[in-house]
Each structure stands twice: as structure tokens, then as C-alpha cells.
Amino acid sequence: YIKTKVDIENFIDYQISNIFFSNRDWPRNNVDFWRVRKEYDDFAEYGQDGRYRWLLYDTDFGFGLYGQSVSHNTLEYASQSSGYTWENPLWATFMLRNLIKSEDFVIQFVNRFADLLNTTFLHARIIEETSKIRSVMEPGMQEHCERWNRNGEIGEWQNQINTMLNWAAQRPGHQRQHIIQKFDAGEEYNLN
């Protein structure tokens, strides 16, 4: 039933991304999802099948930019089943914490997390993508700082990029440990 209402692959990618980034302005905040308003159609084009999909945005509270610890267990945080805090109420963790009760979901979630840690979230790839974005933005940063009376902040911008890159180098090891702890997964295996 859930698979007819939710694009599970999209939901997993959305959750993993926020968890990897340690986005502390989430899951209560910056959550948006969409669907085409129609009954589920298994034969429809991608995005046109009537299932909900999540939008990833406003992740600036991630990657260590506001002092988040690289070792923060955001997986546990995003699936919390007790307690209440303003930034992480139980309604915000409801879906993930209930889906991880399903062994099939856990297998899909953990396998996808491992895939992303070994591809999209590889430190070398993050450096490459960050360098591309930096090269596009850098020529206009001095003008941006001057326009908004932020003189001297171009150095701060460069420091923040370095913070993100250093944080990204350390995060995968912590994530692997969080997955092992959460799902009692045992030891790691390297696959080729």
C-alpha cells in the first residue's frame, strides 16, 4: 500500500541525503513534497504516477557549517521514537521510524546508503563538485561582499568551503558506524 502512495526510492534518497549532511534544520523544518493529483498508475511516466516525492532544499545547516559535529548520529535523530524537541518532534520522524520496522525497507535503505557513500558522497566527488560550484561563484563573490557591506567576508566564504570539505572527508566513517549501531548490522565488507 505504501509503495502506491510514496516513491520509496525518492524517500530513501531524501532521508539519506539529509542524514549524511547532518542537516540540523530538519526533519521538522524545510520539508516539502509533491505529487500529481491522481490515483496511483504503475504505468505512468516517472513523476506522473500519483505517488508522493520529496524535495531536498535548504541544507545550509549541514556539512558542519553551524558547528554540527561530524560524528552527530543524524540517523538516530531522524528516526527518534521518544521525546520531543522543537526541532525534532515525533510527527517529523514518524514515517522513517515506522518504515524501518520493515526488514525489506531496512535492506533497501542500508544498501542504498552504502551505494551513496561509495559514489555520490565520496570525498573525491564532493571536492570535484564543490570546485565546479566554487569556480562559477568565485568571480562574483568580491562584488557580492561589497554590495552587501560584507567586506572581508570572502575569506570567511573560503573558510566555510574548507570546513565543508574537511567535514565531508570524515563523515562517511561515522555514518557507517551509525548504520551498524542502528540496524545491528555487524561488520563491514568491501565489495568489488
Coordinates of C-alpha atoms in Angstrom, one line a residue:
Y1 CA 0.0 0.0 0.0
I2 CA 2.8 2.4 1.0
K3 CA 4.5 1.8 -2.3
T4 CA 1.4 3.0 -4.2
K5 CA 1.4 6.3 -2.2
V6 CA 5.1 7.1 -1.8
D7 CA 8.1 6.8 -4.2
I8 CA 10.1 4.8 -1.8
E9 CA 13.4 5.2 -3.7
N10 CA 13.0 9.0 -3.7
F11 CA 12.0 9.0 0.0
I12 CA 15.1 6.9 0.9
D13 CA 17.4 9.2 -1.1
Y14 CA 15.9 12.3 0.6
Q15 CA 16.3 10.8 4.0
I16 CA 19.9 9.6 3.4
S17 CA 20.9 13.0 2.0
N18 CA 19.6 14.9 5.0
I19 CA 21.2 12.4 7.3
F20 CA 24.5 12.4 5.6
F21 CA 24.6 16.2 5.6
S22 CA 23.6 16.2 9.3
N23 CA 21.0 18.8 8.4
R24 CA 20.0 20.0 11.8
D25 CA 17.3 22.3 10.4
W26 CA 15.4 19.2 9.6
P27 CA 13.2 17.0 9.8
R28 CA 10.8 19.4 11.4
N29 CA 11.7 22.2 9.1
N30 CA 12.4 22.5 5.3
V31 CA 10.3 19.6 4.3
D32 CA 8.3 19.7 1.1
F33 CA 6.8 17.0 -1.1
W34 CA 4.6 16.8 -4.1
R35 CA 2.6 14.5 -6.3
V36 CA 0.4 14.6 -9.4
R37 CA -3.1 14.5 -8.1
K38 CA -4.4 11.3 -9.4
E39 CA -4.8 7.7 -8.4
Y40 CA -1.6 5.6 -8.5
D41 CA -0.7 4.5 -12.0
D42 CA 2.1 1.9 -12.2
F43 CA 2.4 2.5 -16.0
A44 CA 2.7 6.3 -15.8
E45 CA 5.9 8.2 -16.6
Y46 CA 8.3 8.9 -13.8
G47 CA 6.8 11.7 -11.6
Q48 CA 3.3 11.2 -13.1
D49 CA 2.2 8.1 -11.2
G50 CA 0.4 9.9 -8.4
R51 CA 2.9 9.0 -5.7
Y52 CA 4.5 11.5 -3.2
R53 CA 8.1 12.6 -3.8
W54 CA 10.2 14.8 -1.5
L55 CA 12.2 17.9 -2.4
L56 CA 15.7 18.4 -1.0
Y57 CA 16.4 22.1 -0.3
D58 CA 17.8 24.5 2.3
T59 CA 20.6 22.3 3.6
D60 CA 22.8 25.1 4.9
F61 CA 22.6 23.7 8.4
G62 CA 24.6 20.7 7.2
F63 CA 28.2 19.9 6.4
G64 CA 29.4 21.3 9.7
L65 CA 28.7 24.9 8.8
Y66 CA 27.0 25.9 12.0
G67 CA 29.2 23.8 14.3
Q68 CA 27.4 20.5 13.8
S69 CA 29.7 17.7 14.9
V70 CA 30.8 15.4 12.1
S71 CA 30.0 12.5 14.4
H72 CA 26.4 13.5 15.1
N73 CA 24.2 10.5 14.8
T74 CA 21.6 12.1 12.5
L75 CA 20.2 8.6 11.6
E76 CA 19.2 8.2 15.2
Y77 CA 18.0 11.8 15.3
A78 CA 15.8 11.3 12.2
S79 CA 14.2 8.1 13.5
Q80 CA 13.8 9.1 17.1
S81 CA 10.8 7.3 18.7
S82 CA 10.6 9.1 22.0
G83 CA 11.0 12.5 23.5
Y84 CA 10.1 15.8 22.0
T85 CA 12.1 18.8 20.9
W86 CA 11.0 21.8 18.9
E87 CA 13.4 21.0 16.0
N88 CA 12.6 17.3 16.0
P89 CA 9.1 16.4 17.1
L90 CA 7.8 12.9 16.8
W91 CA 5.5 13.7 13.8
A92 CA 8.6 14.6 11.8
T93 CA 10.2 11.2 12.4
F94 CA 7.0 9.1 12.1
M95 CA 7.4 7.9 8.6
L96 CA 11.1 6.8 8.7
R97 CA 10.9 5.3 12.1
N98 CA 7.9 3.2 11.1
L99 CA 9.3 2.2 7.7
I100 CA 12.5 0.9 9.4
K101 CA 10.3 -1.7 11.2
S102 CA 10.1 -3.4 7.8
E103 CA 13.1 -5.7 7.1
D104 CA 12.6 -5.2 3.3
F105 CA 12.8 -1.4 3.8
V106 CA 15.9 -1.7 6.0
I107 CA 17.7 -3.8 3.4
Q108 CA 16.8 -1.3 0.7
F109 CA 17.7 1.7 2.9
V110 CA 21.1 0.3 4.1
N111 CA 22.1 -0.9 0.6
R112 CA 21.2 2.5 -0.9
F113 CA 23.1 4.3 1.9
A114 CA 26.2 2.1 1.2
D115 CA 25.8 2.9 -2.6
L116 CA 25.7 6.6 -1.9
L117 CA 28.6 6.5 0.5
N118 CA 30.6 4.8 -2.2
T119 CA 29.6 7.1 -5.1
T120 CA 27.8 10.4 -4.6
F121 CA 29.2 11.1 -1.1
L122 CA 32.8 10.1 -1.9
H123 CA 35.2 12.8 -0.7
A124 CA 36.9 13.0 -4.1
R125 CA 33.5 13.5 -5.8
I126 CA 32.5 16.2 -3.2
I127 CA 35.8 18.0 -3.8
E128 CA 35.2 17.8 -7.6
E129 CA 31.6 19.1 -7.4
T130 CA 32.5 21.8 -4.9
S131 CA 35.3 23.0 -7.1
K132 CA 32.9 23.3 -10.0
I133 CA 30.5 25.4 -8.0
R134 CA 33.3 27.5 -6.5
S135 CA 34.7 28.3 -9.9
V136 CA 31.3 29.6 -11.0
M137 CA 30.7 31.7 -7.9
E138 CA 34.2 33.0 -7.1
P139 CA 34.4 35.7 -9.8
G140 CA 31.3 37.4 -8.3
M141 CA 32.0 36.9 -4.6
Q142 CA 34.0 40.1 -4.1
E143 CA 31.3 42.2 -5.7
H144 CA 28.7 40.3 -3.7
C145 CA 30.5 41.1 -0.4
E146 CA 30.9 44.8 -1.3
R147 CA 27.3 45.1 -2.4
W148 CA 26.0 43.8 0.9
N149 CA 28.6 45.6 3.1
R150 CA 30.3 42.3 3.9
N151 CA 33.9 43.4 3.3
G152 CA 36.4 40.8 4.3
E153 CA 33.9 38.0 4.1
I154 CA 35.3 36.5 1.0
G155 CA 37.9 34.9 3.3
E156 CA 35.1 33.6 5.5
W157 CA 33.4 32.1 2.4
Q158 CA 36.6 30.3 1.6
N159 CA 36.9 29.1 5.2
Q160 CA 33.4 27.7 5.1
I161 CA 34.1 25.8 1.9
N162 CA 37.2 24.3 3.6
T163 CA 35.1 23.4 6.6
M164 CA 32.6 21.6 4.4
L165 CA 35.4 19.7 2.5
N166 CA 37.1 18.6 5.8
W167 CA 33.8 17.6 7.3
A168 CA 32.9 15.5 4.2
A169 CA 36.2 13.7 4.4
Q170 CA 35.3 12.5 7.9
R171 CA 31.6 11.9 7.7
P172 CA 31.4 8.5 5.9
G173 CA 33.2 6.6 8.6
H174 CA 30.8 8.0 11.2
Q175 CA 27.8 7.2 9.0
R176 CA 28.9 3.6 8.6
Q177 CA 29.2 3.2 12.4
H178 CA 25.7 4.8 12.8
I179 CA 24.2 2.3 10.4
I180 CA 25.9 -0.6 12.1
Q181 CA 24.6 0.6 15.5
K182 CA 21.1 1.4 14.4
F183 CA 20.5 -1.9 12.5
D184 CA 22.8 -4.2 14.4
A185 CA 24.4 -4.8 11.1
G186 CA 27.6 -6.5 12.2
E187 CA 30.9 -5.9 10.5
E188 CA 31.6 -4.1 7.2
Y189 CA 32.6 -5.9 4.0
N190 CA 34.3 -4.4 1.0
L191 CA 32.7 -5.5 -2.3
N192 CA 34.1 -5.1 -5.8

